[in-house]
CSV table of C-alpha atoms and ligand atoms in Angstrom, one decimal:
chain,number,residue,atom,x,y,z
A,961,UNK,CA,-90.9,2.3,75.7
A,962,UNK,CA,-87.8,4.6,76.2
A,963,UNK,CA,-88.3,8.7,77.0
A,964,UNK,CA,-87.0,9.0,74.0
A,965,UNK,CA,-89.0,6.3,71.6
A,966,UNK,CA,-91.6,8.2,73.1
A,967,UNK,CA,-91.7,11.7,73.6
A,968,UNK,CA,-88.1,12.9,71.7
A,969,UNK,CA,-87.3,10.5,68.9
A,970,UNK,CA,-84.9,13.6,67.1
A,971,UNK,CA,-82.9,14.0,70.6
A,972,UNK,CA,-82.8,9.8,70.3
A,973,UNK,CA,-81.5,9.9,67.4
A,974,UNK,CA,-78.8,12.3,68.1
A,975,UNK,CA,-77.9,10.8,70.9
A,976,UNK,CA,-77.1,7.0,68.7
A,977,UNK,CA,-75.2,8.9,66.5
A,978,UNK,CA,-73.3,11.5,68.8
A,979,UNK,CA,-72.0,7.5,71.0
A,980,UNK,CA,-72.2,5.6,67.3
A,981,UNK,CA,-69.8,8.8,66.1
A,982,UNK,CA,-67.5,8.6,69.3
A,983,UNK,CA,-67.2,4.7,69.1
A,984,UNK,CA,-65.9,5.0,65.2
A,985,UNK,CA,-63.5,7.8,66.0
A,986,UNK,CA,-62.1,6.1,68.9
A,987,UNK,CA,-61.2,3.1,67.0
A,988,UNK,CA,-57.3,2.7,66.0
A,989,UNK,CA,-57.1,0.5,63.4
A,990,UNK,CA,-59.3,-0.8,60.9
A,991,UNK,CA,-59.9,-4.0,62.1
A,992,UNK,CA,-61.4,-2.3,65.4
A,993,UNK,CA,-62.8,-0.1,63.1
A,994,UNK,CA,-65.1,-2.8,61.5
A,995,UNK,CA,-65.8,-4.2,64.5
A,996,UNK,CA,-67.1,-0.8,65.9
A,997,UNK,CA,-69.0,-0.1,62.7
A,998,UNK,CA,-71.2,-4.0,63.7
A,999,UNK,CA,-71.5,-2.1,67.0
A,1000,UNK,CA,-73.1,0.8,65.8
A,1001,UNK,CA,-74.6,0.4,63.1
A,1002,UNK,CA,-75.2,-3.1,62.3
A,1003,UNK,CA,-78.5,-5.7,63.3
A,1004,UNK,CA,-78.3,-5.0,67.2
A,1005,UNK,CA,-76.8,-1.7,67.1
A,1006,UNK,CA,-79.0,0.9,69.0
A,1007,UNK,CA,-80.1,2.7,65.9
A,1008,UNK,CA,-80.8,-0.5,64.5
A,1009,UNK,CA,-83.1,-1.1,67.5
A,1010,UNK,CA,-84.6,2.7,67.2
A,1011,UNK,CA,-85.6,1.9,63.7
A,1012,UNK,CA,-87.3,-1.4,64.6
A,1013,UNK,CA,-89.1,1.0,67.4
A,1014,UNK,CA,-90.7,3.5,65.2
A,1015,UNK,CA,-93.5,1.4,64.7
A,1016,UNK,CA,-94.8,2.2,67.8
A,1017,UNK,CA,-95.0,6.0,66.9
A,1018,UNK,CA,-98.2,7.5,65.0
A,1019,UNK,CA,-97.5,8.0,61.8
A,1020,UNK,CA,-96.3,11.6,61.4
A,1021,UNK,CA,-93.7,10.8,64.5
A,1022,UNK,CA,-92.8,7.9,62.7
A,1023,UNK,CA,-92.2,9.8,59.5
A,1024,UNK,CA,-89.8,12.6,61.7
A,1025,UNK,CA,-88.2,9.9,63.5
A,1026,UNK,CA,-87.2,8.0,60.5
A,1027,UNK,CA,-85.9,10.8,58.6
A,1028,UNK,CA,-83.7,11.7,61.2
A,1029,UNK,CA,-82.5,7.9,62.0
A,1030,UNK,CA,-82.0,7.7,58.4
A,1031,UNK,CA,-79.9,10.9,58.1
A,1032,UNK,CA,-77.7,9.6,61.4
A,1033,UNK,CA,-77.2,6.2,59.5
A,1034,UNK,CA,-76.1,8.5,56.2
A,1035,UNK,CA,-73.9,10.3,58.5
A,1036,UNK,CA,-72.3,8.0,60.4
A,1037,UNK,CA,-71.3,5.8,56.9
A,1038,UNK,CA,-69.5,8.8,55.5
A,1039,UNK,CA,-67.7,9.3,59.0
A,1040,UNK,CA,-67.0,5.6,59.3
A,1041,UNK,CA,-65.6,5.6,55.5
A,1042,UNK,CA,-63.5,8.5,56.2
A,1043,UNK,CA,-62.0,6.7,59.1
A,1044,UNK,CA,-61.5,3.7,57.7
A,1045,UNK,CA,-59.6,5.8,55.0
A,1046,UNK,CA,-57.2,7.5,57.6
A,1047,UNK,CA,-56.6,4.4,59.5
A,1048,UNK,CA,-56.1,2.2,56.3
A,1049,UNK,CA,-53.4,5.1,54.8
A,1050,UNK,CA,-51.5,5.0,58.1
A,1051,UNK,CA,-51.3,1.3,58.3
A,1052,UNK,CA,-50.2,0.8,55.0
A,1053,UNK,CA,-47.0,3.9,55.4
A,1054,UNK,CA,-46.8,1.9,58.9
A,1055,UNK,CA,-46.2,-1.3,57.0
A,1056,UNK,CA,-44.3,0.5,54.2
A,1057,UNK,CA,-42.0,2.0,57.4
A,1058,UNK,CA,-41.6,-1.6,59.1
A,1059,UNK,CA,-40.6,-2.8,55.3
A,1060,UNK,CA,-37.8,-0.4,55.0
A,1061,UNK,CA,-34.4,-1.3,54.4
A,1062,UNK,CA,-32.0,0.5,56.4
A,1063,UNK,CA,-29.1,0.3,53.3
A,1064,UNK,CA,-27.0,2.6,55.8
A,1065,UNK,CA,-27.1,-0.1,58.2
A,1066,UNK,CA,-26.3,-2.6,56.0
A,1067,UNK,CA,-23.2,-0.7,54.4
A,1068,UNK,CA,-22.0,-0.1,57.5
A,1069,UNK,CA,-22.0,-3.3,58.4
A,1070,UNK,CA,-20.4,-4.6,55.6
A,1071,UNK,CA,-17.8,-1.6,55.0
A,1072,UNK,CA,-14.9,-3.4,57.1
A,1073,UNK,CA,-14.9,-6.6,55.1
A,1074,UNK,CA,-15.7,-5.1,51.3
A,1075,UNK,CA,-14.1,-2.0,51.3
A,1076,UNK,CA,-11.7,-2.7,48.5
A,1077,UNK,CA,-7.8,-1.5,48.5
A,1078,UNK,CA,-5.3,-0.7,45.4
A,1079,UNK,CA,-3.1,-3.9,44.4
A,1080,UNK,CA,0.3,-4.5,45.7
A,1081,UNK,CA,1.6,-4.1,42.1
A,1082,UNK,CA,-0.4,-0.6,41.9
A,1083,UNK,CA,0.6,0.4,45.3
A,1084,UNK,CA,4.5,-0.4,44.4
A,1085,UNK,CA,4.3,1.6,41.4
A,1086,UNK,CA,2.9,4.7,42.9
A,1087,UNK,CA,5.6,4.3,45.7
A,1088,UNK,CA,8.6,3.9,43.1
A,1089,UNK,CA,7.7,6.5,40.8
A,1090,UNK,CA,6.8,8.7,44.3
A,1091,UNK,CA,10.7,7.9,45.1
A,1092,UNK,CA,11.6,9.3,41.3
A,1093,UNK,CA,9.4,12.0,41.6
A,1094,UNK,CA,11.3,13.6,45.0
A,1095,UNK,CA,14.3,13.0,43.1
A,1096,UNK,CA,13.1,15.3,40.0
A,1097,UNK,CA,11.8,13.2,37.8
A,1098,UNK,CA,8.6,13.4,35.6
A,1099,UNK,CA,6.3,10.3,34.9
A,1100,UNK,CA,5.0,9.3,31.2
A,1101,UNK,CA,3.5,6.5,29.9
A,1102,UNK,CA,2.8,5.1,26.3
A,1103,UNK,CA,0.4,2.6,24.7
A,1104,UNK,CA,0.0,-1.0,25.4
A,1105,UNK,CA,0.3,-2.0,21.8
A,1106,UNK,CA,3.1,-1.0,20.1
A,1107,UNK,CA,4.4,-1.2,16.4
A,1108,UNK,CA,7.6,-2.7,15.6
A,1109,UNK,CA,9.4,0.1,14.9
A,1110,UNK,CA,8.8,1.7,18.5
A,1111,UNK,CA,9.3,-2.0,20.1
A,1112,UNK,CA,12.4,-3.1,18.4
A,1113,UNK,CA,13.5,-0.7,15.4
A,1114,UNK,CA,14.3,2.2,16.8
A,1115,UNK,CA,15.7,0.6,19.8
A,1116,UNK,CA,18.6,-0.5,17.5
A,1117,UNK,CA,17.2,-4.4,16.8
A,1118,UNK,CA,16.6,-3.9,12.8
A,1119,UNK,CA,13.9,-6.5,11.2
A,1120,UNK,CA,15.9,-10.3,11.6
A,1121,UNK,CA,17.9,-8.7,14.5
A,1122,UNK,CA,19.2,-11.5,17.0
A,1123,UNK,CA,19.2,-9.5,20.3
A,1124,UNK,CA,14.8,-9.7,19.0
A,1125,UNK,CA,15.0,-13.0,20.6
A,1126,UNK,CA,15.7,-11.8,24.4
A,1127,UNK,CA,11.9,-10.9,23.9
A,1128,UNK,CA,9.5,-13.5,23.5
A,1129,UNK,CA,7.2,-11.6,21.9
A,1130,UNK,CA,2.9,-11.6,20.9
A,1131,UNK,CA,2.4,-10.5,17.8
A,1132,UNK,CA,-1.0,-9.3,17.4
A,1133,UNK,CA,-3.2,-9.9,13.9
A,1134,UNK,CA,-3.1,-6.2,13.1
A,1135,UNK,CA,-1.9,-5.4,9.7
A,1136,UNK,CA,1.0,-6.7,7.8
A,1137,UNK,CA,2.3,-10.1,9.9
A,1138,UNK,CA,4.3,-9.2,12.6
A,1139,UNK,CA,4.5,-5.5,12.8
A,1140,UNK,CA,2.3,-4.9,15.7
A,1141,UNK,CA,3.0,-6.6,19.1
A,1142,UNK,CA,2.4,-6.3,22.9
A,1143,UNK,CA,4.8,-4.4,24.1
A,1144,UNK,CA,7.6,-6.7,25.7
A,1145,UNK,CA,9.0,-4.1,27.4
A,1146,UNK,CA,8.7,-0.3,28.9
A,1147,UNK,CA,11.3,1.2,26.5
A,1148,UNK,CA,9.6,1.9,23.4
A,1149,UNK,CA,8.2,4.7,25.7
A,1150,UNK,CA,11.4,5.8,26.0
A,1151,UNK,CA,11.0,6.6,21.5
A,1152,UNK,CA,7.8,8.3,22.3
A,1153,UNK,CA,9.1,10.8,24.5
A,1154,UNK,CA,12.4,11.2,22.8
A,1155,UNK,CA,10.3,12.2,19.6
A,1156,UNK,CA,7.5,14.7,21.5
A,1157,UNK,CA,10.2,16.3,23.5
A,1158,UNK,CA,14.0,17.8,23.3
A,1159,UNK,CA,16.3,16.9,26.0
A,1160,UNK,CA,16.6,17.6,28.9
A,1161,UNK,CA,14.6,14.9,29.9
A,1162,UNK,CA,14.5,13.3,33.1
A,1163,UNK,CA,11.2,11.0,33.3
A,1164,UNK,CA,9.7,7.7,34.7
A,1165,UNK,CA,7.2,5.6,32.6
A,1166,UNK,CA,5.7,3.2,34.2
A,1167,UNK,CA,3.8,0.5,32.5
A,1168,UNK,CA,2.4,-3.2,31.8
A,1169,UNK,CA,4.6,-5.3,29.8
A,1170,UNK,CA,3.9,-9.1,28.1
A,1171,UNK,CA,5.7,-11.8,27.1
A,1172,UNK,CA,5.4,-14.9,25.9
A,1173,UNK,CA,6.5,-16.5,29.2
A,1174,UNK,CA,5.5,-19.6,31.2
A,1175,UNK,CA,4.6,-18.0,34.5
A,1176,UNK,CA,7.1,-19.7,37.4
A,1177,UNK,CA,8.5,-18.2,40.7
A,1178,UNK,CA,10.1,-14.8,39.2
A,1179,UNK,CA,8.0,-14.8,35.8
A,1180,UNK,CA,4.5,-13.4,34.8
A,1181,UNK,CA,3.7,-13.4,31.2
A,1182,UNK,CA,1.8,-10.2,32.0
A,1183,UNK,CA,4.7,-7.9,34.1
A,1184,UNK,CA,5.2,-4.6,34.9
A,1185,UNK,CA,8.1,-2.2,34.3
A,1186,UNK,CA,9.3,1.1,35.1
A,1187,UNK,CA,11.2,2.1,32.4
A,1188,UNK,CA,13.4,5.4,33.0
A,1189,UNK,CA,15.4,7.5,31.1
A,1190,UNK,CA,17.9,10.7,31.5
A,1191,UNK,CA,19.1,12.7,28.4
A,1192,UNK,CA,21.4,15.5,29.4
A,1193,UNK,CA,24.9,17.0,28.4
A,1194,UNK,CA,27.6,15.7,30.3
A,1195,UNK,CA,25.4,12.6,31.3
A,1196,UNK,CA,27.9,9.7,32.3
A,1197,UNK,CA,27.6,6.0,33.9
A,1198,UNK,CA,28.6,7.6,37.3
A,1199,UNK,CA,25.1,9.5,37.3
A,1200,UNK,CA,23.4,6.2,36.2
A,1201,UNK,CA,25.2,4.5,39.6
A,1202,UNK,CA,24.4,7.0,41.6
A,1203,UNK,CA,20.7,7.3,40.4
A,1204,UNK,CA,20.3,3.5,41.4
A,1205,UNK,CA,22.2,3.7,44.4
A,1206,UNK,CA,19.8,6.4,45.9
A,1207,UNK,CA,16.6,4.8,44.6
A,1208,UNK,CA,17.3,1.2,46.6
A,1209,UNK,CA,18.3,2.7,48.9
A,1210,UNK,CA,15.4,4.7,49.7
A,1211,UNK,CA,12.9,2.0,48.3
A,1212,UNK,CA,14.7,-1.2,50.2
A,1213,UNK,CA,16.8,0.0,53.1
A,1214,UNK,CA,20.7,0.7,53.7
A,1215,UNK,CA,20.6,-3.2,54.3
A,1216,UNK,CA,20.1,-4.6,51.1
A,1217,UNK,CA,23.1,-4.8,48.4
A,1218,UNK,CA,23.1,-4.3,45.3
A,1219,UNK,CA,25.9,-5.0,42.5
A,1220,UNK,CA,25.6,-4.2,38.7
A,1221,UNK,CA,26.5,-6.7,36.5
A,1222,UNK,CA,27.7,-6.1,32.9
A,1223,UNK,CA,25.0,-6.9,30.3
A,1224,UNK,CA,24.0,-6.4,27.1
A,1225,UNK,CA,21.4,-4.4,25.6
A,1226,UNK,CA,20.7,-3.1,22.1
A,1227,UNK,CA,19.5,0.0,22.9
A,1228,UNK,CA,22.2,0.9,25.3
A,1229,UNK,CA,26.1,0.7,25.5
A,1230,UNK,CA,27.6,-0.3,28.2
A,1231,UNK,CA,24.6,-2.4,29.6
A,1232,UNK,CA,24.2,-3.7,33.0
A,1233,UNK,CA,21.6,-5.6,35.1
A,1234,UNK,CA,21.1,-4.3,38.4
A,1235,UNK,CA,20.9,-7.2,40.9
A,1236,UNK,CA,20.0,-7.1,44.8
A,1237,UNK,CA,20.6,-9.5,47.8
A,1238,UNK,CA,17.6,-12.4,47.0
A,1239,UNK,CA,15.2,-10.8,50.2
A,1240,UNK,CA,13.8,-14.6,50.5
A,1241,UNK,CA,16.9,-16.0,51.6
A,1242,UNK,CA,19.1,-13.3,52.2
A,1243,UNK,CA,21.5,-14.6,50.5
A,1244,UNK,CA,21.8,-17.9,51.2
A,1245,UNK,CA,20.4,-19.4,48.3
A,1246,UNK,CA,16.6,-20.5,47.2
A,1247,UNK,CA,14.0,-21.6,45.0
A,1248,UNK,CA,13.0,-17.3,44.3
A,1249,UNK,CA,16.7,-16.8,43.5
A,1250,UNK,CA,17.4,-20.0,41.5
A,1251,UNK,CA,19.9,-20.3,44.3
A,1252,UNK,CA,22.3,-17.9,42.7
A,1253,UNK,CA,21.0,-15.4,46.6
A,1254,UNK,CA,20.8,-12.9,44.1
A,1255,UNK,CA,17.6,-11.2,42.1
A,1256,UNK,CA,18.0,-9.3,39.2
A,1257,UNK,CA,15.4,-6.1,39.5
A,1258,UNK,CA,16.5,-3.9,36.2
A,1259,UNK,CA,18.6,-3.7,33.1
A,1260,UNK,CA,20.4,-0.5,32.2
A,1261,UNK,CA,23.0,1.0,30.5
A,1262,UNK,CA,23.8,4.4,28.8
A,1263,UNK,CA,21.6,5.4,26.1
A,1264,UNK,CA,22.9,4.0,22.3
A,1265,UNK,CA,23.9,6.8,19.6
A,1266,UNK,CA,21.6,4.8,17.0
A,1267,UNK,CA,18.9,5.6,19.6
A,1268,UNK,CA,19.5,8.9,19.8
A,1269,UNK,CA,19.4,8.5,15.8
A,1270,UNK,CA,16.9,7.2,15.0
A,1271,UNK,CA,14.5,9.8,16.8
A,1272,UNK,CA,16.5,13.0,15.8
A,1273,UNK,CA,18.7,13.8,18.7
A,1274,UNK,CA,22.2,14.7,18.1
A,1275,UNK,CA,24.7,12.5,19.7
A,1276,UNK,CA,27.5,15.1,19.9
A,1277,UNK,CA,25.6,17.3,21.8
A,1278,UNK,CA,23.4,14.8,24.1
A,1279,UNK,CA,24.4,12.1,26.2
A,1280,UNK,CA,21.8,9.9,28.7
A,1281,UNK,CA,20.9,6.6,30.6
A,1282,UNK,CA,18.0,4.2,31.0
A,1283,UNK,CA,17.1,1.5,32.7
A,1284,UNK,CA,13.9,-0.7,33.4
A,1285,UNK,CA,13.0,-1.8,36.6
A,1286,UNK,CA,10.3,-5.0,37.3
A,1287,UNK,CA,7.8,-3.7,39.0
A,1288,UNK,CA,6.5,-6.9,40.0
A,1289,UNK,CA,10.3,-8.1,41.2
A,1290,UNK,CA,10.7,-4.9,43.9
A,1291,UNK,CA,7.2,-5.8,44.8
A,1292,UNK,CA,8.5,-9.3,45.5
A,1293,UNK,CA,11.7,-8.5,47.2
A,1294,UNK,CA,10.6,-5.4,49.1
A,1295,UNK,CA,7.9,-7.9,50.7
A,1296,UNK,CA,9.5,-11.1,50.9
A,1297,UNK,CA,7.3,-13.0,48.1
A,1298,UNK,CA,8.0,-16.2,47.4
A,1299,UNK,CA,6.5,-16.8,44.1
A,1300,UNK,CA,5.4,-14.2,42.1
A,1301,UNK,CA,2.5,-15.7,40.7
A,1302,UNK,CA,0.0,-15.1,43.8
A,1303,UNK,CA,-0.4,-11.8,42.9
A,1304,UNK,CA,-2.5,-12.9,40.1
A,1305,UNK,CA,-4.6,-14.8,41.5
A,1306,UNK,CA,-6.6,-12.3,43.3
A,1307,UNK,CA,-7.0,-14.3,46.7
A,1308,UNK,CA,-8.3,-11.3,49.0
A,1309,UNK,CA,-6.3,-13.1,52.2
A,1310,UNK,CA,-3.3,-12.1,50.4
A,1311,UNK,CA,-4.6,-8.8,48.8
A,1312,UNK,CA,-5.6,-7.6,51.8
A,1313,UNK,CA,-2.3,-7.7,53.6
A,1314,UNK,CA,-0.8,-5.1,51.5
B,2197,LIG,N1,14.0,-3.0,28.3
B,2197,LIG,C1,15.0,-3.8,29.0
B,2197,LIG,C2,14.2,-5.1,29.3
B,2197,LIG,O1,13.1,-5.2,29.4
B,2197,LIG,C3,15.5,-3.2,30.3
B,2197,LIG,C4,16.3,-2.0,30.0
B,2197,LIG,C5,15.7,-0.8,30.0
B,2197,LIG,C6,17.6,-2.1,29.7
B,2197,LIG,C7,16.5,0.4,29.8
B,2197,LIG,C8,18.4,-1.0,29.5
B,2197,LIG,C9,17.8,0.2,29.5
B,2197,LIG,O2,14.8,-6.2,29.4
C-alpha cells in the first residue's frame, strides 16, 4: 500500500492530476494528445489505479478519496478538451497555411510569358497619328457603319455613280436596301467633321475600314486607314507634297523614296496615289509589290468643290487636301512584312516581336 493510498489519499490525488495535468499540456498535437489522455486517464493510468485502491480504505476514507479522484478525473476532461481544442484549431490554420496558394508567386512567374502588348497595327497608328500630331494636327474618328450618303454621296459618287465600284462594298440589312454599309473607307469622316466644325481644320482620323476583298499579300478585307484632311485659305497641292514628304520621311527614313502618281478620286481633284520603294525587295521587284518594286501607301488629292458643297463650306473662300493612308501597308513596309495577312492571325511568335 502506497503513503498515499494510505494515510493522504487528497494529496494522492492531487498529485495524479497535477503529472496527469502536465502530461496533457505538454502534448503538441492532437494525436500526442490522445495518446497522453490513454496515459492519464485511461485503464492503467495512475488515477485509474487509485480508484481501483480505494477499496482498501474504511469507508468514510474511501468516500473522501473518491470524491476527490472523481473531481481530478472531471478536471482533467475539461483540461484535456480544451487542449485538444487549441491544438485541433492550430492544426487545421496550419493546414489551411500549408494549403495556401501563393497567387503572387504564381504571377510572377508567369508575368514574362503572358504579359500581353498592343498590336503592330495599334502600335503603328498611335505612331503615325503621334508623327501628325507634332506636326499640328488634331485626331478624330467616326462610326464604323456608315450611311450612304456620308460613304459615297457626299463624297461626290451620286446613287448609280461608277467611280462606287472602286469600293467593293458590304451592305448591311439596315433599312431600305443598300443605304447603310461598312464603311470602305476613312473619308466619310472627313463629312463628319466638315459638318460639326468650320475651317480651319487640320485633323487625322484614324480608323477600321472593310471591303469586300479576298485577303492576299497586300489585301485584308478588314483594313485600316488614316484618313487626313486640311481645309484652309490659300491651301494648294505644294502643301499636300510637302505634308507627305515630312511624314515619310519621319515615319520611314531619308532612305526610302517616294513618288506620287496621278490618280483619280471623286472626292478630290487632282488625285494622286502616294507610292514608296517596295521595303521587301527594295526595289528590285517581288511577290509584296506585284513586281512593279513599288507599294502604294495612300491616295490623295485636293479636296473637290462638290465636297465642300455638299456639307456647307464655301468654295470661294476655302480651299484644302486629303489623303488616306493604309495603316496596315506602313505597318508592312516600315517592318519588312511579307504578306500582310499574318497580322490576323494572331500567332503570339509574331505578335510578340513588335
Ligand atoms: N478614300 C480613298 C481610298 O480609300 C483614299 C483617299 C483619301 C483619296 C483622301 C483621296 C483623299 O481609296
Amino acid at each position: 500500500m502506497t503513503e498515499e493510498g494510505n494515510g493522504a489519499p487528497a494529496v494522492a490525488a492531487a498529485r495524479i492530476e497535477a503529472q496527469a495535468a502536465a502530461a496533457i499540456g505538454a502534448a503538441q498535437t492532437t494525436d500526442a494528445l490522445a495518446e497522453a489522455v490513454t496515459a492519464v486517464l485511461g485503464k492503467r493510468s495512475d488515477l485509474a489505479r487509485a480508484h481501483r485502491d480505494l477499496g482498501r480504505l474504511d469507508p468514510d476514507a474511501r468516500r473522501e478519496a473518491g470524491r476527490d479522484l472523481h473531481d481530478a478525473r472531471q478536471r482533467l476532461e475539461g483540461l484535456a478538451a480544451e487542449r485538444r481544442g487549441t491544438l485541433a484549431a492550430a492544426e487545421r490554420a496550419a493546414m489551411l497555411q500549408g494549403d495556401r496558394l501563393d497567387l503572387t508567386e504564381v504571377t510572377e512567374v508567369l508575368t514574362p510569358m503572358a504579359r500581353g502588348r498592343l498590336h503592330l497595327v495599334t502600335q503603328t497608328q498611335r505612331a503615325l497619328e503621334e508623327v501628325f500630331v507634332a506636326m499640328g494636327f488634331t485626331v478624330a474618328e467616326g462610326p464604323e457603319a456608315e450611311t450612304d450618303w456620308y460613304n459615297f454621296e457626299a463624297l461626290n459618287m451620286p446613287p448609280a455613280h461608277p467611280a462606287r465600284s472602286m469600293w467593293d462594298t458590304f451592305y448591311l440589312d439596315l433599312g431600305q436596301p443598300e443605304t447603310v454599309v461598312l464603311r470602305t473607307h476613312t473619308s466619310p469622316v472627313q463629312v463628319h467633321l466638315m459638318e460639326h466644325q468650320l475651317p480651319p481644320i487640320h485633323a487625322v482620323m484614324p480608323g477600321r475600314c472593310f471591303r469586300r476583298e479576298t485577303p492576299d499579300a497586300r489585301h485584308l478585307a478588314t483594313f485600316h486607314q488614316l484618313e487626313g484632311l486640311v481645309v484652309d485659305r490659300g491651301i494648294t497641292f505644294a502643301h499636300l507634297a510637302g505634308t507627305l514628304e515630312t511624314f515619310t520621311n519621319a515615319y520611314f527614313g531619308p532612305d526610302i523614296h517616294t513618288r506620287l502618281r496621278p490618280a483619280y478620286f471623286p472626292f478630290t481633284e487632282p488625285s494622286a496615289e502616294v507610292e514608296i520603294t517596295c521595303t521587301i525587295c527594295r526595289g528590285a521587284g517581288c511577290r509584296t509589290c506585284s513586281s512593279t518594286g513599288w507599294v502604294e501607301l495612300a491616295g490623295c488629292g485636293m479636296v473637290d468643290p462638290a465636297v465642300f458643297e455638299a456639307v456647307g463650306i464655301d468654295p470661294g473662300e476655302w480651299t484644302g487636301f486629303a489623303f488616306g493612308f493604309g495603316i496596315d501597308r506602313c505597318a508592312q513596309m516600315r517592318h519588312g512584312i511579307a504578306d500582310l495577312r499574318i497580322l490576323d492571325e494572331n500567332d503570339v511568335r509574331f505578335l510578340r516581336q513588335f
